[in-house]
Coordinates of C-alpha atoms in Angstrom, one line a residue:
Chain O
M1 CA 0.0 0.0 0.0
S2 CA 2.1 2.9 -1.3
E3 CA -0.1 6.0 -1.0
P4 CA -1.4 6.9 2.5
A5 CA -5.2 7.0 3.1
V6 CA -5.0 10.5 4.6
V7 CA -2.3 13.2 4.5
V8 CA -2.8 16.4 6.5
D9 CA -0.1 18.9 5.9
G10 CA 0.3 22.1 7.8
L11 CA -3.4 22.5 8.4
V12 CA -4.6 25.7 10.1
M13 CA -8.2 26.4 11.0
Q14 CA -9.4 29.4 12.9
Y15 CA -12.8 30.4 14.1
A16 CA -13.2 34.0 15.1
A17 CA -10.5 34.5 17.8
T18 CA -9.7 30.9 18.5
T19 CA -7.3 28.7 16.5
A20 CA -8.9 25.2 16.4
V21 CA -6.2 23.6 14.3
D22 CA -2.6 25.0 14.5
H23 CA -0.2 23.8 11.8
L24 CA -1.2 20.2 12.1
S25 CA 0.4 17.5 10.0
L26 CA -0.4 13.8 10.2
T27 CA -0.6 10.7 8.0
V28 CA -2.9 7.8 8.1
D29 CA -1.7 4.6 6.4
R30 CA -4.1 2.4 4.5
G31 CA -5.6 -0.6 6.2
T32 CA -5.0 0.7 9.7
I33 CA -7.1 1.8 12.6
T34 CA -5.8 5.2 13.4
A35 CA -7.0 7.2 16.5
V36 CA -6.9 10.9 16.8
L37 CA -6.9 11.3 20.6
G38 CA -7.3 14.5 22.5
P39 CA -9.4 16.3 25.0
N40 CA -12.7 18.0 24.1
G41 CA -12.0 21.1 22.0
A42 CA -8.5 19.9 20.8
G43 CA -9.5 20.3 17.2
K44 CA -10.3 16.6 16.4
T45 CA -13.7 17.2 14.8
T46 CA -12.5 20.2 12.8
T47 CA -9.6 18.1 11.4
L48 CA -12.0 15.2 10.5
E49 CA -14.5 17.6 8.9
T50 CA -11.7 19.0 6.7
C51 CA -10.9 15.5 5.5
E52 CA -14.6 14.9 4.8
G53 CA -14.8 18.1 2.7
Y54 CA -17.1 20.0 5.0
R55 CA -14.5 22.7 5.6
A56 CA -11.9 24.2 3.3
P57 CA -8.4 24.3 4.8
Q58 CA -7.5 28.0 5.6
Q59 CA -3.8 27.0 5.4
G60 CA -2.1 23.8 4.4
T61 CA -3.5 20.9 2.4
V62 CA -5.6 17.8 3.1
R63 CA -5.6 14.8 0.8
V64 CA -7.8 11.7 1.2
L65 CA -7.0 8.8 -1.1
G66 CA -4.9 11.2 -3.0
L67 CA -7.9 13.5 -3.7
D68 CA -8.7 17.0 -2.6
P69 CA -11.9 16.7 -0.5
R70 CA -13.3 20.0 -1.7
R71 CA -12.3 20.1 -5.4
Q72 CA -12.7 16.4 -6.0
A73 CA -15.6 15.7 -3.7
R74 CA -17.7 13.9 -6.3
E75 CA -14.9 11.5 -6.8
L76 CA -14.0 11.1 -3.2
L77 CA -17.4 11.0 -1.4
P78 CA -18.5 7.6 -2.7
R79 CA -15.3 6.1 -1.4
I80 CA -15.5 7.3 2.2
G81 CA -17.9 6.6 5.0
V82 CA -18.8 9.3 7.5
M83 CA -20.2 9.1 11.0
L84 CA -21.0 12.4 12.5
Q85 CA -20.8 13.1 16.2
E86 CA -24.5 13.5 16.4
G87 CA -27.6 13.7 14.2
G88 CA -27.6 13.0 10.6
A89 CA -31.1 11.4 10.2
W90 CA -34.6 12.7 9.7
S91 CA -36.4 12.9 13.1
G92 CA -39.4 11.0 11.6
A93 CA -37.4 8.3 9.8
R94 CA -37.1 4.8 11.1
A95 CA -33.7 3.2 11.6
P96 CA -34.1 0.5 8.9
E97 CA -35.6 3.1 6.5
M98 CA -32.8 5.5 7.0
L99 CA -30.1 2.9 6.6
R100 CA -31.8 1.6 3.4
H101 CA -32.0 5.2 2.1
V102 CA -28.2 5.7 2.5
A103 CA -27.6 2.2 1.0
A104 CA -29.6 3.1 -2.1
L105 CA -27.3 6.1 -2.8
H106 CA -24.4 3.7 -3.3
A107 CA -23.6 1.4 -6.2
H108 CA -22.7 -1.8 -4.3
P109 CA -24.1 -1.4 -0.7
L110 CA -23.8 -4.0 2.0
D111 CA -27.0 -5.8 3.0
P112 CA -28.6 -3.4 5.5
G113 CA -30.1 -6.4 7.3
L114 CA -26.6 -7.7 8.0
L115 CA -25.5 -4.4 9.5
E116 CA -28.7 -4.1 11.6
E117 CA -28.0 -7.5 13.0
R118 CA -24.3 -6.8 13.7
L119 CA -25.0 -3.5 15.4
G120 CA -28.1 -4.5 17.3
L121 CA -30.4 -2.3 15.3
A122 CA -32.9 -5.0 14.5
D123 CA -35.1 -4.1 17.4
C124 CA -35.5 -0.4 16.5
G125 CA -38.4 -1.4 14.2
R126 CA -40.8 1.4 13.5
T127 CA -39.6 3.8 16.2
P128 CA -38.8 7.2 14.7
Y129 CA -35.3 8.4 14.9
R130 CA -36.1 11.1 17.5
R131 CA -37.3 8.4 20.0
L132 CA -34.3 6.1 19.6
S133 CA -31.9 5.9 22.5
G134 CA -28.5 7.7 22.3
G135 CA -26.8 4.4 21.8
Q136 CA -29.2 3.3 19.0
K137 CA -28.6 6.6 17.3
Q138 CA -24.8 6.1 17.5
R139 CA -25.0 2.6 16.1
L140 CA -27.3 3.8 13.3
G141 CA -24.8 6.5 12.5
L142 CA -22.0 3.9 12.3
A143 CA -24.1 1.6 10.1
M144 CA -24.8 4.5 7.7
A145 CA -21.0 5.2 7.5
L146 CA -20.3 1.5 6.6
V147 CA -23.2 0.6 4.3
G148 CA -21.7 2.0 1.1
R149 CA -18.6 -0.3 1.4
P150 CA -16.1 2.6 1.7
E151 CA -12.3 2.4 1.5
V152 CA -11.9 4.8 4.4
V153 CA -14.3 5.5 7.3
F154 CA -14.2 8.6 9.4
V155 CA -15.9 8.1 12.7
D156 CA -16.2 10.9 15.2
E157 CA -16.4 9.7 18.8
P158 CA -18.0 6.3 17.7
T159 CA -18.5 4.9 21.2
A160 CA -19.5 8.0 23.1
G161 CA -22.7 7.1 25.1
L162 CA -22.4 3.4 24.4
D163 CA -22.6 0.8 27.2
P164 CA -19.6 -1.4 27.6
A165 CA -21.1 -4.3 25.7
A166 CA -22.0 -2.2 22.7
R167 CA -18.5 -0.6 22.9
H168 CA -16.9 -4.0 22.6
T169 CA -19.2 -4.9 19.6
V170 CA -18.0 -1.7 17.9
W171 CA -14.3 -2.5 18.6
E172 CA -14.7 -6.0 17.2
L173 CA -16.4 -4.5 14.1
F174 CA -13.5 -2.1 13.6
A175 CA -11.0 -4.9 13.8
E176 CA -13.0 -6.8 11.2
L177 CA -13.1 -3.8 8.9
R178 CA -9.3 -3.5 9.2
A179 CA -8.9 -7.2 8.4
D180 CA -11.0 -6.7 5.2
G181 CA -8.8 -3.8 4.1
V182 CA -10.8 -0.8 5.3
T183 CA -9.0 2.2 6.8
V184 CA -10.6 3.4 10.0
V185 CA -9.9 6.9 11.3
L186 CA -11.6 7.6 14.6
T187 CA -11.5 10.4 17.1
T188 CA -11.8 9.7 20.8
H189 CA -11.1 11.1 24.1
Y190 CA -11.1 7.6 25.7
M191 CA -7.5 6.6 26.0
E192 CA -8.4 3.0 26.6
E193 CA -10.2 2.9 23.2
A194 CA -7.2 4.4 21.4
E195 CA -4.7 2.1 23.3
R196 CA -6.6 -1.2 22.7
L197 CA -7.9 -0.6 19.3
S198 CA -5.5 1.4 17.2
D199 CA -2.4 0.6 15.1
R200 CA -1.4 4.2 15.4
I201 CA -2.3 7.1 17.6
H202 CA -2.0 10.8 17.0
I203 CA -2.4 12.8 20.2
I204 CA -3.5 16.4 19.6
D205 CA -4.0 19.2 22.0
R206 CA -5.0 22.8 21.3
G207 CA -4.9 22.1 17.6
R208 CA -1.3 20.8 17.6
L209 CA 0.0 17.3 17.1
I210 CA 1.9 16.6 20.3
A211 CA 2.8 12.9 19.8
S212 CA 2.4 10.1 17.2
G213 CA 3.2 6.5 17.4
T214 CA 1.9 3.0 18.0
P215 CA 0.4 2.4 21.4
L216 CA 3.5 0.5 22.4
E217 CA 5.8 3.3 21.3
L218 CA 3.9 5.9 23.1
T219 CA 3.7 4.0 26.4
R220 CA 7.1 2.5 25.9
G221 CA 5.7 -1.0 26.2
G222 CA 4.5 -0.6 29.7
A223 CA 8.2 -1.1 30.8
L224 CA 7.9 2.3 32.4
S225 CA 6.0 3.0 35.5
T226 CA 4.5 6.1 36.9
I227 CA 4.4 7.3 40.4
R228 CA 1.9 9.9 41.3
L229 CA 2.6 11.9 44.4
V230 CA -0.1 14.1 45.9
V231 CA 0.7 16.2 48.9
T232 CA -1.3 18.2 51.4
K233 CA 0.6 21.5 51.2
P234 CA 2.0 23.1 47.9
F235 CA 5.4 21.9 46.9
P236 CA 8.3 24.3 47.3
P237 CA 9.4 25.7 43.9
E238 CA 12.6 23.6 43.7
A239 CA 10.8 20.3 44.5
P240 CA 10.8 18.8 40.9
V241 CA 14.6 19.4 40.5
S242 CA 15.4 18.2 44.0
L243 CA 13.3 15.0 43.6
K244 CA 14.9 14.3 40.2
T245 CA 18.3 14.7 41.8
A246 CA 17.4 12.3 44.5
L247 CA 16.0 9.7 42.0
G248 CA 18.7 9.7 39.3
P249 CA 19.0 10.6 35.7
E250 CA 16.7 7.9 34.2
I251 CA 13.7 9.3 36.0
E252 CA 11.5 12.1 34.7
V253 CA 9.6 14.4 37.1
V254 CA 6.8 16.5 35.9
Q255 CA 4.8 18.9 38.1
L256 CA 1.1 18.6 37.3
D257 CA -0.2 21.2 39.7
E258 CA 1.0 22.7 43.0
L259 CA -0.1 19.6 44.9
T260 CA 0.8 16.8 42.4
L261 CA 4.1 15.5 40.9
I262 CA 4.4 12.7 38.3
V263 CA 7.4 10.5 38.4
T264 CA 8.1 8.4 35.3
G265 CA 10.8 6.0 34.5
P266 CA 11.9 2.4 35.3
A267 CA 10.2 3.0 38.6
D268 CA 9.7 0.1 41.0
A269 CA 9.2 -0.4 44.7
S270 CA 12.7 0.9 45.5
T271 CA 11.9 4.1 43.6
L272 CA 8.7 4.3 45.7
A273 CA 10.8 4.0 48.8
K274 CA 13.2 6.8 47.6
V275 CA 10.3 9.1 46.9
S276 CA 9.0 8.4 50.4
R277 CA 12.4 9.2 51.9
W278 CA 12.7 12.4 49.9
C279 CA 9.3 13.4 51.3
E280 CA 10.6 12.9 54.9
D281 CA 13.8 14.7 54.2
N282 CA 12.0 17.7 52.7
A283 CA 9.2 17.9 55.3
V284 CA 6.7 17.1 52.6
L285 CA 3.6 15.3 53.8
P286 CA 2.2 12.9 51.2
E287 CA -1.5 12.5 50.9
S288 CA -1.2 9.7 48.4
L289 CA 1.6 7.9 46.6
T290 CA 0.5 5.6 43.9
L291 CA 2.5 3.4 41.5
G292 CA 1.0 2.4 38.1
T293 CA 2.0 1.3 34.6
R294 CA 2.5 4.2 32.3
N295 CA -0.5 4.5 30.0
L296 CA -1.7 7.0 27.4
E297 CA -3.2 9.1 30.1
D298 CA 0.3 9.6 31.6
V299 CA 1.7 10.3 28.2
F300 CA -0.8 13.0 27.6
L301 CA -0.2 14.4 31.1
E302 CA 3.5 14.5 30.6
L303 CA 3.2 16.3 27.2
T304 CA 0.7 18.8 28.2
G305 CA 0.7 19.0 32.0
R306 CA -3.0 18.5 31.9
E307 CA -5.4 15.6 32.4
L308 CA -6.9 14.1 29.3
L309 CA -10.4 13.6 30.8
P310 CA -11.9 16.6 32.6
Chain B
M1 CA -10.0 -13.2 -0.6
T2 CA -13.0 -11.0 0.1
G3 CA -14.6 -10.4 3.5
T4 CA -17.9 -8.8 4.4
F5 CA -16.5 -5.3 4.4
T6 CA -14.1 -5.5 1.5
P7 CA -14.4 -2.1 -0.1
A8 CA -16.6 -1.8 -3.2
P9 CA -17.3 1.9 -3.2
G10 CA -19.3 3.8 -5.8
A11 CA -22.2 6.2 -6.3
A12 CA -25.6 4.9 -7.5
P13 CA -26.6 6.3 -10.9
L14 CA -27.9 9.9 -10.4
P15 CA -31.5 9.1 -11.5
R16 CA -31.7 6.4 -8.9
M17 CA -30.4 8.6 -6.2
V18 CA -32.8 11.4 -7.1
L19 CA -35.7 8.9 -7.2
T20 CA -34.7 7.5 -3.8
Q21 CA -34.4 11.0 -2.3
A22 CA -37.8 12.0 -3.7
R23 CA -39.5 8.9 -2.5
M24 CA -38.0 9.3 1.0
E25 CA -38.9 13.0 1.3
S26 CA -42.5 12.6 0.1
R27 CA -43.0 9.6 2.4
L28 CA -41.7 11.6 5.4
M29 CA -43.9 14.6 4.4
L30 CA -47.0 12.5 4.2
R31 CA -46.2 10.8 7.5
N32 CA -46.0 14.1 9.4
G33 CA -49.4 15.0 10.9
E34 CA -48.9 18.8 10.9
Q35 CA -47.8 18.7 7.3
L36 CA -50.8 16.6 6.3
L37 CA -53.0 19.1 8.0
L38 CA -51.5 21.9 5.9
A39 CA -51.5 19.9 2.7
V40 CA -55.0 18.6 2.7
V41 CA -57.2 19.3 5.7
I42 CA -57.0 23.1 5.7
P43 CA -57.5 23.4 2.0
V44 CA -60.6 21.1 2.2
I45 CA -62.0 23.1 5.1
V46 CA -61.4 26.4 3.2
L47 CA -63.1 25.0 0.1
V48 CA -66.1 23.6 1.9
G49 CA -66.4 26.7 4.1
M50 CA -66.3 29.1 1.2
V51 CA -68.7 27.2 -1.0
R52 CA -71.2 26.5 1.8
G53 CA -70.9 29.9 3.4
A54 CA -70.8 31.9 0.1
G55 CA -74.1 33.6 0.8
R56 CA -73.1 34.7 4.3
L57 CA -69.7 35.7 3.2
G58 CA -71.2 37.8 0.5
L59 CA -69.3 36.1 -2.3
D60 CA -70.9 36.8 -5.6
Y61 CA -69.2 36.3 -9.0
D62 CA -70.1 35.9 -12.7
H63 CA -69.4 32.2 -12.2
P64 CA -70.6 29.8 -9.6
V65 CA -68.7 30.3 -6.3
V66 CA -67.3 26.7 -6.4
D67 CA -65.8 27.3 -9.9
V68 CA -64.0 30.4 -8.6
V69 CA -62.9 29.1 -5.3
T70 CA -61.6 25.6 -6.3
P71 CA -58.8 26.9 -8.5
G72 CA -57.8 29.2 -5.6
V73 CA -57.8 26.3 -3.2
L74 CA -55.5 24.4 -5.6
A75 CA -53.2 27.4 -5.6
L76 CA -53.3 27.4 -1.8
A77 CA -52.4 23.7 -1.7
V78 CA -49.3 24.4 -3.9
M79 CA -48.3 27.2 -1.6
S80 CA -48.7 25.1 1.5
T81 CA -46.5 22.4 0.2
A82 CA -43.9 24.3 -1.8
F83 CA -43.5 27.0 0.7
T84 CA -44.6 26.1 4.3
S85 CA -43.9 22.3 4.3
L86 CA -40.7 22.6 2.4
A87 CA -39.4 25.5 4.6
I88 CA -40.2 23.7 7.9
A89 CA -38.9 20.3 6.7
T90 CA -35.6 21.8 5.3
A91 CA -35.1 23.9 8.5
F92 CA -35.3 20.8 10.6
E93 CA -33.0 18.9 8.2
R94 CA -30.5 21.5 8.8
R95 CA -31.0 21.4 12.6
Y96 CA -30.7 17.6 12.8
G97 CA -27.7 17.4 10.5
V98 CA -29.5 15.6 7.7
L99 CA -28.3 18.0 5.1
K100 CA -24.8 17.7 6.6
R101 CA -24.9 13.9 6.5
L102 CA -26.2 13.8 3.0
G103 CA -23.5 16.2 2.0
A104 CA -21.0 13.5 2.7
S105 CA -22.9 10.9 0.7
P106 CA -22.6 10.3 -3.0
L107 CA -25.8 12.4 -3.6
P108 CA -24.7 15.8 -5.0
R109 CA -26.5 18.9 -4.0
S110 CA -28.1 19.2 -7.4
G111 CA -29.5 15.7 -6.8
L112 CA -30.7 16.6 -3.4
L113 CA -32.6 19.6 -4.8
L114 CA -34.0 17.5 -7.7
G115 CA -35.2 15.0 -5.1
K116 CA -36.9 17.8 -3.1
V117 CA -38.6 19.0 -6.3
G118 CA -39.7 15.5 -7.1
A119 CA -41.2 15.1 -3.6
L120 CA -43.0 18.4 -3.8
L121 CA -44.5 17.6 -7.2
L122 CA -45.6 14.1 -6.0
V123 CA -47.3 15.5 -2.9
E124 CA -48.9 18.3 -5.0
L125 CA -50.2 15.7 -7.4
L126 CA -51.9 13.9 -4.5
Q127 CA -53.3 17.2 -3.2
L128 CA -54.6 18.2 -6.6
V129 CA -56.4 14.8 -6.9
V130 CA -58.0 15.0 -3.4
L131 CA -59.0 18.6 -3.8
S132 CA -60.3 18.2 -7.3
V133 CA -62.5 15.3 -6.1
A134 CA -63.7 17.4 -3.2
G135 CA -64.5 20.2 -5.6
Q136 CA -66.4 17.9 -8.0
L137 CA -68.5 16.7 -5.0
L138 CA -69.4 20.4 -4.4
G139 CA -70.3 20.8 -8.0
W140 CA -67.1 22.2 -9.5
D141 CA -67.3 22.4 -13.3
P142 CA -63.9 23.5 -14.5
L143 CA -63.3 24.7 -18.1
V144 CA -61.1 21.9 -19.6
S145 CA -59.2 22.7 -22.8
A146 CA -55.7 22.6 -24.1
S147 CA -55.0 26.2 -23.1
S148 CA -56.7 25.8 -19.6
L149 CA -54.6 22.7 -18.8
A150 CA -51.4 24.4 -20.1
G151 CA -52.2 27.5 -18.1
A152 CA -52.8 25.5 -14.9
A153 CA -49.8 23.3 -15.4
L154 CA -47.5 26.3 -16.0
A155 CA -49.0 28.0 -12.9
V156 CA -48.4 25.0 -10.7
L157 CA -44.8 24.6 -12.0
L158 CA -43.8 28.2 -11.8
G159 CA -45.7 28.7 -8.5
T160 CA -43.8 25.7 -7.0
A161 CA -40.5 27.1 -8.2
A162 CA -41.3 30.6 -6.7
F163 CA -42.6 29.3 -3.4
A164 CA -39.9 26.6 -3.1
A165 CA -37.1 29.2 -3.6
L166 CA -38.7 31.5 -1.0
G167 CA -39.2 28.5 1.4
L168 CA -35.6 27.5 1.1
L169 CA -34.5 31.1 1.5
M170 CA -36.2 31.1 4.9
A171 CA -35.1 27.6 5.9
G172 CA -31.5 28.3 5.0
A173 CA -31.1 31.5 6.9
L174 CA -33.3 31.2 10.1
R175 CA -33.2 28.8 13.0
A176 CA -35.6 25.8 12.8
E177 CA -38.0 27.3 15.4
A178 CA -38.1 30.7 13.7
T179 CA -38.7 29.0 10.4
L180 CA -41.6 26.9 11.9
A181 CA -43.2 30.1 13.2
G182 CA -42.4 32.3 10.2
A183 CA -43.5 29.9 7.5
N184 CA -46.8 29.3 9.2
L185 CA -47.3 33.0 9.8
V186 CA -46.6 33.9 6.2
Y187 CA -49.0 31.1 5.1
L188 CA -51.8 32.5 7.2
L189 CA -51.2 36.0 6.1
L190 CA -51.2 35.1 2.4
L191 CA -54.2 32.8 3.0
A192 CA -56.1 35.8 4.5
A193 CA -54.8 38.7 2.4
G194 CA -52.7 37.3 -0.5
A195 CA -55.4 36.9 -3.1
V196 CA -54.7 33.2 -3.3
V197 CA -58.2 31.7 -2.6
L198 CA -60.3 34.7 -3.6
P199 CA -59.6 36.9 -6.6
A200 CA -57.5 40.0 -6.2
S201 CA -60.6 42.0 -7.0
A202 CA -62.1 40.9 -3.7
Y203 CA -59.5 42.9 -1.8
G204 CA -60.3 46.4 -3.1
G205 CA -57.3 48.7 -3.4
F206 CA -55.0 46.1 -1.9
G207 CA -55.8 43.7 -4.7
H208 CA -53.4 45.7 -6.9
V209 CA -50.6 44.9 -4.5
A210 CA -51.7 41.3 -4.0
Q211 CA -51.5 40.7 -7.8
W212 CA -47.7 41.2 -7.5
L213 CA -47.3 38.7 -4.6
P214 CA -46.5 35.1 -5.6
S215 CA -49.7 34.1 -3.8
G216 CA -51.9 36.5 -5.9
A217 CA -50.1 35.7 -9.1
L218 CA -50.5 31.9 -8.6
G219 CA -54.2 32.3 -7.6
E220 CA -55.0 34.5 -10.5
A221 CA -53.2 32.3 -13.0
M222 CA -55.1 29.2 -11.7
R223 CA -58.4 31.1 -12.0
D224 CA -57.7 32.5 -15.4
A225 CA -56.8 28.9 -16.6
L226 CA -59.6 27.0 -15.0
V227 CA -62.4 29.6 -15.1
D228 CA -61.8 31.4 -18.4
G229 CA -59.5 28.9 -20.1
T230 CA -56.7 31.4 -20.7
V231 CA -53.0 31.5 -20.0
A232 CA -52.3 34.4 -17.6
W233 CA -48.9 35.4 -19.0
R234 CA -48.6 38.5 -16.8
D235 CA -49.0 36.4 -13.6
L236 CA -46.7 33.6 -14.9
V237 CA -44.0 36.2 -15.5
V238 CA -44.5 37.5 -11.9
L239 CA -44.1 34.0 -10.6
L240 CA -41.0 33.5 -12.7
G241 CA -39.6 36.8 -11.3
W242 CA -40.1 35.6 -7.7
A243 CA -38.5 32.3 -8.6
V244 CA -35.4 34.0 -10.0
L245 CA -35.2 36.5 -7.2
G246 CA -35.7 33.8 -4.5
T247 CA -33.2 31.4 -6.1
A248 CA -30.6 34.2 -6.3
A249 CA -31.1 35.2 -2.7
T250 CA -31.1 31.5 -1.6
T251 CA -27.8 30.6 -3.3
R252 CA -26.2 33.6 -1.6
T253 CA -27.5 33.0 2.0
F254 CA -28.3 29.3 2.3
S255 CA -26.2 27.6 5.0
W256 CA -26.2 23.8 5.0
E257 CA -25.5 23.4 8.7

């Protein structure tokens, strides 16, 4: 697969005073599941909507399957599937009717009945769209994105509002899409979703790409651990440096806020003991001291100094 | 090796997409209670009320009242569907992201518009059949000739174009709730004072103004065709003018989201 499915190069998008996307460049390889991970308002949806042709890039270029989503929309649109974050169906339409409508706009659609069965939509029956549950609406949106047998699907927060069982069904479906050669581009703010599901993750924050890699690369294979130290009184200003000196050069120390320090590295129980001793020596009273495997949440935290989930 | 989801993308042929869209939109329009009320129930009530209450209302024409009122009620039906129903439906399509979603489908915008036109004409055809039967039951005896049918058909087509352009203008610029209120208000005002059901001559001095409204022009063109058997070129040109004006304004202001 030579040509990438998506190439975003130097994209800038501004609304009024805010910069939603700030010189963003990323690539999505064909046949992968690629997650665009970031907190709400990071610019994920704007980026996706530029790929889908809804918005023209103000600066930079976007290519999907080698095509310009604005100028070559007629050529591109039949080849992609789009799931919006919400809505997208007539309030009075029934789920099977809506899915068959979208199917009929394509040349070789999937059997709508099959998708209904796979996504648990069979029991929506004659209920109009406006009375479907949030989860049913999400699953219908996903079915509508897939029914045209696209090469690339763009799914915006596909599992928001789904219960755990439905979320796993969707994850399995994505894995099957990848196995059949479909490229899946998804946005999410669930790090577990990105970590478990995707081949590649682009972490964006405030419209900028701050990290890209496979889940293993980003978390360094879980070989690293994280110690989170929360104290009762604000740290003295020199605390991060002093703690790093105490722990050695392989250890990273990041101050999250005035009461929290994050220690990352090949940390184990002995590191924990050293942190504890440092607290004693510096008259710092820990409220909690927790050791965990480094995950995407920690990666995000290190890179931005902020939590991924509010 | 092919799996269930192996890509096989492609757009359906345009005629099939347009037909699918028209079928879906007309089905949704006919399923909606309020829209059905506007499309059929109100015109029937107006027709029966005017014909039965002609004496009390002081309606007196050279022709039987039912012959004058029925073409006007047909014009009203066109106005209700092409303007009010279309405006409300489109405004809520914007609100619920239907236009946005279809914007990412293989259906081009021209196909979407053609689909809407198809749905309008289909619903109007049903309205014309129901209202013509109702008129016949009340004794309607239209003048049927080549020129009367041509005049009526042109009036319906140009009236649909004019009102649909204005309906889309409203739906594409205002919020859904504002469109709901506004489209109904305009409908009521034109029904009462727009020379659609009753001839412009019934409104005294205001009749001269009403003739230039799309409602008055459509009503007059329908009456000229079905009462006198003539093609009302002046009124058809007025409708064409509104259609051109409305389309120009809509293409400038319509926002799809």
